[in-house]
Coordinates of C-alpha atoms and ligand atoms in Angstrom, one line a residue:
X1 CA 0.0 0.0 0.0
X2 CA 2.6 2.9 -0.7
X3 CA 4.0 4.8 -2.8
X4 CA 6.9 6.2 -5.4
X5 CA 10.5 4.6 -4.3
X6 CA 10.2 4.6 -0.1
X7 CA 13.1 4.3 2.3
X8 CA 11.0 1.3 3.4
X9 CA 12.3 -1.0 0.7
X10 CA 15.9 -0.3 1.8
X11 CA 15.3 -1.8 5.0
X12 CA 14.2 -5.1 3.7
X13 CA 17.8 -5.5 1.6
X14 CA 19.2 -6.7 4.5
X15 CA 17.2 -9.3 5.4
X16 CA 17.8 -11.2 2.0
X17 CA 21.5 -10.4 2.1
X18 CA 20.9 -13.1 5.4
X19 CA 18.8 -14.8 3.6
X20 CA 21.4 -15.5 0.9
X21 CA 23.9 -16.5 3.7
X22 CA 21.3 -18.8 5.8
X23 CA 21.1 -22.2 4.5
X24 CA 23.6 -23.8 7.0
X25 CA 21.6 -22.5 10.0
X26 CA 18.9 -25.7 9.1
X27 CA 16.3 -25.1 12.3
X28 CA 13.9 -27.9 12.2
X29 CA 13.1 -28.2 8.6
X30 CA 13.0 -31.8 7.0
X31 CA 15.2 -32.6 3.9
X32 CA 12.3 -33.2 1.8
X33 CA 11.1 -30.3 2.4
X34 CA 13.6 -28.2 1.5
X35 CA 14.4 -29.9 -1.6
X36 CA 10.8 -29.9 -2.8
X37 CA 11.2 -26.3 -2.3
X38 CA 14.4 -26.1 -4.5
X39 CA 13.0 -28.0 -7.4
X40 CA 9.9 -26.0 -6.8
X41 CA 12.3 -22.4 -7.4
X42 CA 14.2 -24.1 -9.9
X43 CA 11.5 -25.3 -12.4
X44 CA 8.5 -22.8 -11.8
X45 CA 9.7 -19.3 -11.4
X46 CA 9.0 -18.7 -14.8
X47 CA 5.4 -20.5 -14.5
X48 CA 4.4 -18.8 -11.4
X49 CA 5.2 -14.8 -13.0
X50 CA 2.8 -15.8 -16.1
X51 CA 0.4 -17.3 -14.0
X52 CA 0.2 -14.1 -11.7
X53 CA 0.4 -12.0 -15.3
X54 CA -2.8 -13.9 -15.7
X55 CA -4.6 -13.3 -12.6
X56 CA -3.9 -9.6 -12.9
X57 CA -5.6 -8.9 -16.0
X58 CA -9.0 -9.2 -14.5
X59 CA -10.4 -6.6 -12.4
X60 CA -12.2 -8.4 -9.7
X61 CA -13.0 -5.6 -7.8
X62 CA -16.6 -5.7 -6.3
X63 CA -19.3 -4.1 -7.8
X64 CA -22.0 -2.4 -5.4
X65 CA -25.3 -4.9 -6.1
X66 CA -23.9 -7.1 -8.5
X67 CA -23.4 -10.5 -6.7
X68 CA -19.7 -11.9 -7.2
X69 CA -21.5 -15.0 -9.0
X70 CA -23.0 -12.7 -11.3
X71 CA -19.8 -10.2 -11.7
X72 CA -18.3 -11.0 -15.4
X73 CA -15.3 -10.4 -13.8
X74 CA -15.3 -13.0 -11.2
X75 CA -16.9 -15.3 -13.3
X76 CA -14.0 -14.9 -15.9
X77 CA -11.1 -14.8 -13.3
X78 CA -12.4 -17.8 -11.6
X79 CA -12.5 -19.8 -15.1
X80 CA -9.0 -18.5 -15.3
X81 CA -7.9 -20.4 -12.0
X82 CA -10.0 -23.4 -13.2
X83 CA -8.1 -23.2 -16.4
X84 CA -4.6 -23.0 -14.4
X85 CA -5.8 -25.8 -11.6
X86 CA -6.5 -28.3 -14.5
X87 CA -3.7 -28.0 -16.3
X88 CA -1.9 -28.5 -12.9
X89 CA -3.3 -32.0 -12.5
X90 CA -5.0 -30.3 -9.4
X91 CA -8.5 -30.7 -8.5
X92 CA -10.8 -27.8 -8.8
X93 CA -14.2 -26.8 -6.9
X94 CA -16.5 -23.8 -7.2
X95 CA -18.8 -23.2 -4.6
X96 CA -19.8 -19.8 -5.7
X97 CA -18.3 -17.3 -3.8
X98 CA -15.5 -19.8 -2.9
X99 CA -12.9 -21.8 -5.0
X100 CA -10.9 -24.4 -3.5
X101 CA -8.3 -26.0 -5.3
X102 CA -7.1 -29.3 -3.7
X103 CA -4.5 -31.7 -3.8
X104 CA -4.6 -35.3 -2.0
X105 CA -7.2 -37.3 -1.0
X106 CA -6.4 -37.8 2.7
X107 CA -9.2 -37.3 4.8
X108 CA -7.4 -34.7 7.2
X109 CA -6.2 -31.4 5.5
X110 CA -4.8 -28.6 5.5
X111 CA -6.2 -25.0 4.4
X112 CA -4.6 -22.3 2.3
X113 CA -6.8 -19.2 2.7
X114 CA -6.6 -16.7 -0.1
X115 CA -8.7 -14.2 -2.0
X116 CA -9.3 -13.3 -5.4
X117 CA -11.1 -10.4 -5.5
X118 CA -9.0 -7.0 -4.9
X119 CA -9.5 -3.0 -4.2
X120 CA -10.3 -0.4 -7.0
X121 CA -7.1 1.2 -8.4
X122 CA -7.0 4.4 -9.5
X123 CA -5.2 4.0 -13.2
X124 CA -4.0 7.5 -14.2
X125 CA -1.4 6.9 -10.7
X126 CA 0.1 4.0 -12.5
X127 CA 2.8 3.9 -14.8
X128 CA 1.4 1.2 -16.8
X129 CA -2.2 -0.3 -16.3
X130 CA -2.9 -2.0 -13.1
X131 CA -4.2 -5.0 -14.5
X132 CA -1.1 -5.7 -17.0
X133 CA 2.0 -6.8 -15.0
X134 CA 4.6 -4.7 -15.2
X135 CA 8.0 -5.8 -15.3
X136 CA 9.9 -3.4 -17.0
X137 CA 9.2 0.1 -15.2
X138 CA 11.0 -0.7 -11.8
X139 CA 13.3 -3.6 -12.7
X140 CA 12.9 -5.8 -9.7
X141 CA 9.5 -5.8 -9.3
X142 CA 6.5 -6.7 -10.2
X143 CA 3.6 -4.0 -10.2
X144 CA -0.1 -4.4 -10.5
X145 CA -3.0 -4.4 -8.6
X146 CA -3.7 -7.6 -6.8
X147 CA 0.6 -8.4 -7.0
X148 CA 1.0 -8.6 -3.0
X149 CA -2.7 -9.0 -2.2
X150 CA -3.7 -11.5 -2.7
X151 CA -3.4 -13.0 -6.7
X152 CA 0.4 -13.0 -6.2
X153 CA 0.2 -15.6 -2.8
X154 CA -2.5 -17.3 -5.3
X155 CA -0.2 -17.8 -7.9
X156 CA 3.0 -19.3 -5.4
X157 CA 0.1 -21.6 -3.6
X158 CA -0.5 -23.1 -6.7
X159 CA 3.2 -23.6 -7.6
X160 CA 4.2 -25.0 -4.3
X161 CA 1.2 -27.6 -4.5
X162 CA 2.3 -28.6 -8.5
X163 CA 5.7 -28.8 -7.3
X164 CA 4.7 -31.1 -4.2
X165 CA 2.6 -33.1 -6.7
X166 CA 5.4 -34.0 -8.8
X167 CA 7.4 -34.8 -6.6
X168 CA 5.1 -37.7 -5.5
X169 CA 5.4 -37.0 -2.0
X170 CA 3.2 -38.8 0.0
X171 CA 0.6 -37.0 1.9
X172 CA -1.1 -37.6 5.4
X173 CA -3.3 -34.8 4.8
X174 CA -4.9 -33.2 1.8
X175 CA -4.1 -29.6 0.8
X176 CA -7.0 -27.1 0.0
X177 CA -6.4 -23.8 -1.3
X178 CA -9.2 -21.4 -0.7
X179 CA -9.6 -18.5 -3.1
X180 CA -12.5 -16.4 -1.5
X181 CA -14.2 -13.8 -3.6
X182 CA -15.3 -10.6 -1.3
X183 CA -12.6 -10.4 1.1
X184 CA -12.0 -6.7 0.8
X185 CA -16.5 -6.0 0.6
X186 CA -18.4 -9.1 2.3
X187 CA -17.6 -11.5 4.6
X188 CA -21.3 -12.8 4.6
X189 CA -21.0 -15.9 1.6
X190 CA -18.0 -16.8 3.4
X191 CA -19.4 -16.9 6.9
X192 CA -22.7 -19.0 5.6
X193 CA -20.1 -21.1 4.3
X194 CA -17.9 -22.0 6.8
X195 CA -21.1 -22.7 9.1
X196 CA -22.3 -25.5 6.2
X197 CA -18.7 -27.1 5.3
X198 CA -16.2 -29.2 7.2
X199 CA -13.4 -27.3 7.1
X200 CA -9.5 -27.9 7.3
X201 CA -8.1 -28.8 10.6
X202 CA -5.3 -26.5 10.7
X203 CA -5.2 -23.3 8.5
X204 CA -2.5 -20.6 7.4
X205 CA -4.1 -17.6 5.8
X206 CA -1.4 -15.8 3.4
X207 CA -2.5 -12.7 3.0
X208 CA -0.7 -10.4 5.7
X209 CA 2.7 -10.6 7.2
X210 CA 5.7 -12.7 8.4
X211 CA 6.8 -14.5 10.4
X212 CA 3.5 -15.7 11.7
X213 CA 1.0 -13.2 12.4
X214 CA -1.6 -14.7 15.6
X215 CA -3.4 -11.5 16.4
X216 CA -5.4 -8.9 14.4
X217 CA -7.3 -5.3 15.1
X218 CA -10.5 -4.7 15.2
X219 CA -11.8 -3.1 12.5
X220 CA -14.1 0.0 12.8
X221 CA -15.9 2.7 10.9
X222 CA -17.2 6.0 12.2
X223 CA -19.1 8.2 9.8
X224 CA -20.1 11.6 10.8
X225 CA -22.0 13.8 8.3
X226 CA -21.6 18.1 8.3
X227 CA -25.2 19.6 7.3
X228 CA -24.5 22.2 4.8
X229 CA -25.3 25.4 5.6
X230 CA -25.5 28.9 2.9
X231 CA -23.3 31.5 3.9
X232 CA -23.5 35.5 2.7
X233 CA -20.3 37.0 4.4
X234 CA -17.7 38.8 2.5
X235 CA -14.6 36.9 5.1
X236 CA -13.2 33.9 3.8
X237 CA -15.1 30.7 3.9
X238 CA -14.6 27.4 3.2
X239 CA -16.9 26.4 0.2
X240 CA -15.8 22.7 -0.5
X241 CA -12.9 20.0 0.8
X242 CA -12.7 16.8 -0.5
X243 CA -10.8 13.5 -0.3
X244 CA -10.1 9.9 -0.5
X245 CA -10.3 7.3 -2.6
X246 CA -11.8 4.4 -0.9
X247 CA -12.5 3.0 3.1
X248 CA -9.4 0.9 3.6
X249 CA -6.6 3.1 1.7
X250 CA -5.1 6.1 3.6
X251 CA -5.8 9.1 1.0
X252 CA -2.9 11.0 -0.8
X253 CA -5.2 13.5 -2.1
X254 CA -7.3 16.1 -1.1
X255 CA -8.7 19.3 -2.0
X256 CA -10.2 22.7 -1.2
X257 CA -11.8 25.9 -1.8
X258 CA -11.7 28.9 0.1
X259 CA -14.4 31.9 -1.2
X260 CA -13.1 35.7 -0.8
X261 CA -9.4 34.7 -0.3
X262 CA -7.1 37.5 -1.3
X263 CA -3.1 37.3 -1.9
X264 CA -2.1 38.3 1.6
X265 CA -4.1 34.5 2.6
X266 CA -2.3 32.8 0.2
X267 CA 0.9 34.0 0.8
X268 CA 0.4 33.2 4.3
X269 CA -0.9 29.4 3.5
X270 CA 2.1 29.3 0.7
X271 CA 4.6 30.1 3.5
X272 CA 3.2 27.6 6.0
X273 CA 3.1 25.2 3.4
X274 CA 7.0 25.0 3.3
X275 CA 6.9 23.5 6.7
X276 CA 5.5 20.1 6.3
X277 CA 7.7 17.2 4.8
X278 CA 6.7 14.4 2.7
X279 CA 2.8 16.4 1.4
X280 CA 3.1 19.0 -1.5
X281 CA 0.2 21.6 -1.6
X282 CA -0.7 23.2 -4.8
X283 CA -2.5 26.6 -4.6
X284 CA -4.0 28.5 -7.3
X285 CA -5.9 32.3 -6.6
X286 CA -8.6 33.1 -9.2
X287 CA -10.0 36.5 -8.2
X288 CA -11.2 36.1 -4.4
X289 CA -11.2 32.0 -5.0
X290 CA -8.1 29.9 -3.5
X291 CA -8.3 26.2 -4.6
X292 CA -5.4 24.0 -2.4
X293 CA -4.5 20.7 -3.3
X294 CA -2.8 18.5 -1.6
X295 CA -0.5 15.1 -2.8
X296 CA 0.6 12.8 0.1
X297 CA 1.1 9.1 0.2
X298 CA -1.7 6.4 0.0
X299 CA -0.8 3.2 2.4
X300 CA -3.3 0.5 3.3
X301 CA -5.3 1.7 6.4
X302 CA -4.2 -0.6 8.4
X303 CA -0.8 0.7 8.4
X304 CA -1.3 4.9 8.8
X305 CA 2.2 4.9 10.0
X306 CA 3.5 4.4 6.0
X307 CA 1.4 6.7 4.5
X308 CA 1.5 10.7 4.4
X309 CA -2.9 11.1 4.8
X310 CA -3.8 14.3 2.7
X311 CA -7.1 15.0 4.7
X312 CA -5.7 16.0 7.9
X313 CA -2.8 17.9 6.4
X314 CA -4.9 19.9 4.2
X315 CA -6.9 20.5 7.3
X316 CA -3.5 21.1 9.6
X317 CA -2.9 23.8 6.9
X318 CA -5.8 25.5 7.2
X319 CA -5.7 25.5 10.9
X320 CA -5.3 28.9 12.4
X321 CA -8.0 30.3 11.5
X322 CA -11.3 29.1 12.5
X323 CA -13.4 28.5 9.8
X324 CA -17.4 29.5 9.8
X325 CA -19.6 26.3 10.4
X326 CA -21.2 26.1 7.1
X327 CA -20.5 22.3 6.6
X328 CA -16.9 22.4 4.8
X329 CA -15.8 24.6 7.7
X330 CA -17.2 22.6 10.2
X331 CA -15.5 19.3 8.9
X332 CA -12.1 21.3 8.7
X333 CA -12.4 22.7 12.4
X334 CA -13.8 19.1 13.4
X335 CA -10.6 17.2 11.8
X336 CA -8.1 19.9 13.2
X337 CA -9.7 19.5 16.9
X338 CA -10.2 15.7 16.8
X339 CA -7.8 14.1 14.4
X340 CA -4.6 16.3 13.9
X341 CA -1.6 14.7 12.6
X342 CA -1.5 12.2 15.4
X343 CA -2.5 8.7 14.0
X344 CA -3.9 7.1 17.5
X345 CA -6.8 9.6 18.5
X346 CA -5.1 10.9 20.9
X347 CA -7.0 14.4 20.7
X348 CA -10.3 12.2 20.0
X349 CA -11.8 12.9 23.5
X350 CA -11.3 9.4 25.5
X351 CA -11.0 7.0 22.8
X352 CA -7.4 6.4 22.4
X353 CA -6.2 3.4 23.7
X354 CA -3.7 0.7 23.2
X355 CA -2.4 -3.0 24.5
X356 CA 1.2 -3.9 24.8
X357 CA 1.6 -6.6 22.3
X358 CA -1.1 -5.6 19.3
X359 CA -0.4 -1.6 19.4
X360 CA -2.4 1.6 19.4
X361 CA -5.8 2.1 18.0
X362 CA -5.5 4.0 14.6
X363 CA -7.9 6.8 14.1
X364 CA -7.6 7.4 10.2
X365 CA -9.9 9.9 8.1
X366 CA -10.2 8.0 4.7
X367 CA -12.6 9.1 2.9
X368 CA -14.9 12.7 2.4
X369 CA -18.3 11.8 0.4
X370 CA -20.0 14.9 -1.2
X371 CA -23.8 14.6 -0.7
X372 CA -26.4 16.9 -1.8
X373 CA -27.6 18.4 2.1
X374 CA -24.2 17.3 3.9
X375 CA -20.6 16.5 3.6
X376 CA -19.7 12.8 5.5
X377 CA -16.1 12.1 6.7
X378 CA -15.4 8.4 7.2
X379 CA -13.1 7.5 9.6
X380 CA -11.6 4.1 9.3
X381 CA -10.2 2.8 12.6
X382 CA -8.0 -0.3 13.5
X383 CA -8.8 -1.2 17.6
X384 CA -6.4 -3.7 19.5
X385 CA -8.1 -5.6 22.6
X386 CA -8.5 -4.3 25.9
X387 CA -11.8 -1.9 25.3
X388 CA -15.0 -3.4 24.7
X389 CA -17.4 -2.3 21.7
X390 CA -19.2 -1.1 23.8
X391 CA -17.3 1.2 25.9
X392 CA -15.5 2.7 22.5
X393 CA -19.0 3.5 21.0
X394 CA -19.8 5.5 24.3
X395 CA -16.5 7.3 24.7
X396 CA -16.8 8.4 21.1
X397 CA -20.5 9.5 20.9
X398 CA -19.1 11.2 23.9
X399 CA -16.5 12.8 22.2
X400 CA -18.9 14.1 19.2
X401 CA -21.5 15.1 21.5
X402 CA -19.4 17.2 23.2
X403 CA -17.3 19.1 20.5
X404 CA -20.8 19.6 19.1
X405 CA -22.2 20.9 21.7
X406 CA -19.0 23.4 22.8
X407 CA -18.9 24.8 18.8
X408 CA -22.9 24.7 18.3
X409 CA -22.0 22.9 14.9
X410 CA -24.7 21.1 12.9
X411 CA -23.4 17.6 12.5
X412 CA -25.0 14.4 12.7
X413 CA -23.5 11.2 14.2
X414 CA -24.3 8.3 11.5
X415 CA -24.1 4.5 11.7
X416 CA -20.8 3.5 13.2
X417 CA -19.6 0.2 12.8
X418 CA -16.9 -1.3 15.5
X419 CA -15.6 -5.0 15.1
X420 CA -13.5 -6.6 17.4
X421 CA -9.9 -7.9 17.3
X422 CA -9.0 -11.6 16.8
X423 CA -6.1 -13.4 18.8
X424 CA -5.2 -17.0 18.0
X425 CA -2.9 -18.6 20.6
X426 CA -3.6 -22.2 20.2
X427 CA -2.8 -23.4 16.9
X428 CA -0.5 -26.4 16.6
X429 CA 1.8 -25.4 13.8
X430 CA 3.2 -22.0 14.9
X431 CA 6.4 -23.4 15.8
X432 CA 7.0 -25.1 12.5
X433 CA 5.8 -21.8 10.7
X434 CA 8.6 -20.0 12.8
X435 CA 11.2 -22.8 12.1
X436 CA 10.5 -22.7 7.9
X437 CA 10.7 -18.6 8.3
X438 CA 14.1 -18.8 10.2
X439 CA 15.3 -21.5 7.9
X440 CA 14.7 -19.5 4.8
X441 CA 15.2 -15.7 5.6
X442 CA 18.3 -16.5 8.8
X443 CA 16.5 -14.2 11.1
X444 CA 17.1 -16.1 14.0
X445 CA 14.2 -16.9 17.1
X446 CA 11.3 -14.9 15.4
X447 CA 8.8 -14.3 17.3
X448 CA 5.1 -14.3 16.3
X449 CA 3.3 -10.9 15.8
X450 CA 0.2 -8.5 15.9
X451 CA -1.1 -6.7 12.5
X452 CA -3.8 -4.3 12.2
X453 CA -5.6 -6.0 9.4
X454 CA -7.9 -8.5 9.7
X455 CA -8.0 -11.5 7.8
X456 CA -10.2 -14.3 6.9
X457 CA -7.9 -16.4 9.6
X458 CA -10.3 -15.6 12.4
X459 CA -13.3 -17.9 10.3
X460 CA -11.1 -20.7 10.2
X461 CA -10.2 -23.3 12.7
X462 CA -6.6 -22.6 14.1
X463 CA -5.6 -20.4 11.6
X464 CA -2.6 -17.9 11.2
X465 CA -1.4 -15.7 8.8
X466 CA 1.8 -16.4 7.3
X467 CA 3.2 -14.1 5.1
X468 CA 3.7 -12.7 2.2
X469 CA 4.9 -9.8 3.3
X470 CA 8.3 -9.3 5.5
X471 CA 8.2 -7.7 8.3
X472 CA 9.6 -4.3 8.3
X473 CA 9.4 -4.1 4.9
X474 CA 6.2 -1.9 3.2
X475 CA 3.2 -3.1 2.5
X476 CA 2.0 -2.1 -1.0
X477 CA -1.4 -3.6 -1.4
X478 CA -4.3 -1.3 -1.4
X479 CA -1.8 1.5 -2.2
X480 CA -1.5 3.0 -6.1
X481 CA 1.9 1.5 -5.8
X482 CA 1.3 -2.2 -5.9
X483 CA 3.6 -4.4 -6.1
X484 CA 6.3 -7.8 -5.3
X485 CA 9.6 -7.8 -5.5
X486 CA 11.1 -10.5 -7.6
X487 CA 13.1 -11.5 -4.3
X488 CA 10.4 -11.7 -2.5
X489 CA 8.1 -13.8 -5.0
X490 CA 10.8 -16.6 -5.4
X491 CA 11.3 -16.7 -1.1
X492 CA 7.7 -17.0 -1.2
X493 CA 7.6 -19.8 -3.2
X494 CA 10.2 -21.5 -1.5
X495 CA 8.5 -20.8 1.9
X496 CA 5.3 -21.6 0.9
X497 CA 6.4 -25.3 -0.5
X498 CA 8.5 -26.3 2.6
X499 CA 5.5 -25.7 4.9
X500 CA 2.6 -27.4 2.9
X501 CA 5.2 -30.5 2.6
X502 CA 6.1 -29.9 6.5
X503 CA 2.4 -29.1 7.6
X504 CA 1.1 -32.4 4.8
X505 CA 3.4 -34.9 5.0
Ligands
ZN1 ZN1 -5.8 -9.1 1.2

């Protein structure tokens, strides 16, 4: 989820320089595993990029009333998969709104959770098209939407099963990998599913992070609408500020317009402007109207920290003076009292909180929708345990109640949506997810972690996340800057085989 060359993918150099150097440290992982993930490198590399150069191409991205089974997108995309799965030699079921692709008869099994669907992309921030995979503008990577989450993990799933199947290896358990359709918009088809199926004993879900991710935030979406209101008044005004893109991605853009601005305003904003690092404002003065846009960093939402969010710096620019309450003002004064530049909601009244091992709670303004009476901010948030739904609905009705009341602003509190955080502490195979991480990367004793995503992992039984990503390194999905690295895609693979042969045989 980020953006234009970060420093972020600098850090991550190091850990394959270790990983080049690690073979000899051997914790705990079997000799056929490790060789089935050699041959698996050494004969599908090439396979696994055109299969991923296949996946891309279709823009599976859900469309508001249009059932997934009905989407022409997921239907194709999903004959795509059945197309690759056969040719395979594996076995291939469509239940609709879930795929599984299997391998083994044995009655006990093991689950690969996946998705296939992905988030809108916003094509004139590409270089190339999203949905062609581009190999050529960065050399080292692989860019388009759906590269890191989740049609990229797809692609090395399928790989690492082919490869196991070849080899003949004999399995105790059979190996399903689940390709779920509306991860990113609706967890209902798969939650009616998983109460009618048998499924997989143990689980890994590969759509997050290394080395093996057992606990995720809570999810959470406030929505607070500003009543427009007409204003006749010759001092400035705010008339109009956008921004955002969609719930899930921190925004890089944003916009404004202030009426009856004159030079001596803008010269002012222009000068504060200079101050801020890693967010360039654009300002153009016709006659008395000042239009300010701003160009941060889009991350995915879970991960504020990597992203520069343009709402709340346009707003932190605009913030000495206080802006009349006509609805744009109102939202502007709201964010700069509430939000800030702070990412935890620490000026939020009571709400911030946080717990030692998953983090802070995030408190991210994502997206501004225009509606014909009212302007509504959505503010995506990411909660760790230790407060109950309950309590963080109060302390934030609270918290709205009483900035309304103290700036006798005409807002309206909508539906807010607060899920809760997942931990998983009992599943069996966390140590050998560890051990194949260690053995492959040479990062020794890691140590499971907290994300603030959330994953299918919490509808499965004894499921973790394990991978793709590596930690400390930036996460690019959901971000107009999607993409694997080359080095990453081949460690993948090699990960990925050596723990369905370690977690199957
Ligand atoms: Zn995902």
């Amino acid at each position: 989820m980020l953006n234009k060359k970060s420093i972020f993918n600098l850090i991550s150099i190091p850990l394959f320089t270790i990983a080049l150097t690690s073979s000899a440290l051997a914790v705990n992982v079997s000799n056929i595993a490790d060789k089935t993930a050699d041959y698996a490198l050494k004969t599908y590399k090439n396979d696994m990029i055109a299969s991923l150069a296949k996946l891309v191409k279709y823009n599976t991205v859900a469309v508001e009333g249009t059932s997934a089974n009905d989407n022409p997108e997921h239907i194709a995309f999903k004959a795509e998969l059945k197309k690759q799965a056969e040719t395979l030699g594996l076995d291939f079921q469509d239940h609709g709104y879930i795929v599984i692709i299997g391998l083994g008869d044995a009655k006990e099994r093991v689950g690969i959770i996946t998705h296939g669907d992905i988030q809108p992309a916003n094509p004139s921030k590409w270089e190339k098209s999203p949905f062609e995979l581009d190999m050529t503008s960065e050399p080292g990577r692989l860019i388009a939407r759906g590269t890191e989450d989740d049609k990229g993990p797809i692609a090395t799933a399928l790989y690492a099963m082919k490869s196991i199947k070849d080899q003949k290896l004999k399995l105790n358990k059979r190996l399903e990998l689940y390709i779920y359709m509306a991860e990113e918009s609706d967890w209902g088809p798969l939650e009616a599913y998983v109460k009618e199926n048998e499924l997989p004993q143990i689980n890994i879900t590969i759509d997050a992070e290394y080395p093996v991710v057992t606990a995720e935030k809570g999810y959470g979406t406030l929505k607070i609408a500003f009543n427009k209101q007409e204003v006749n008044s010759i001092e400035p005004h705010i008339s109009h500020f956008e921004g955002g893109y969609f719930g899930s991605q921190i925004p890089e853009d944003a916009k404004t317009i202030i009426e009856n601005a004159d030079v001596s305003l803008l010269q002012r904003l222009m000068n504060k402007a200079k101050d801020y690092a890693g967010i360039a404002f654009d300002f153009q003065l016709e006659s008395t109207r000042l239009t300010i846009t701003a160009l941060g960093k889009s991350a995915h939402s879970s991960k504020p920290e990597e992203g520069i969010n343009a709402i709340p710096y346009l707003a932190n620019l605009l913030a000495d003076t206080r802006w009349k309450s006509n609805g744009a003002g109102t939202l502007v004064n709201f964010i700069n009292d509430n939000i800030g530049l702070g990412l935890e909601g620490k000026k939020f009244g009571n709400i911030a909180y946080h717990d030692d091992f998953m983090g802070p709670m995030t408190v991210s303004p994502t997206v501004i929708k225009q509606n014909k009476n009212n302007i509504e901010l959505n503010i995506n948030i990411r909660r760790p345990i230790g407060k109950s739904a309950k309590q963080l609905r109060a302390e934030i009705n609270t918290a709205i109640a009483t900035w309304k009341l103290k700036n006798m602003a005409d807002i309206t509190e909508l539906a807010h949506y607060i899920g809760d955080p997942f931990v998983q502490n009992s599943a069996p195979h966390i140590d050998t997810l560890l051990s194949v991480f260690s053995h492959y990367t040479g990062i020794k004793n890691p140590q499971p972690i907290s994300i603030g995503g959330g994953t299918n992992s919490r509808l499965f039984p004894n499921a973790v996340s394990f991978g793709p990503s590596m930690p400390g390194a930036e996460y690019t999905g959901h971000s107009e800057h999607e993409f694997i690295t080359m080095e990453q895609f081949e460690l993948n693979l090699k990960m990925y085989t050596a723990v369905m042969v370690e977690l199957a045989k």
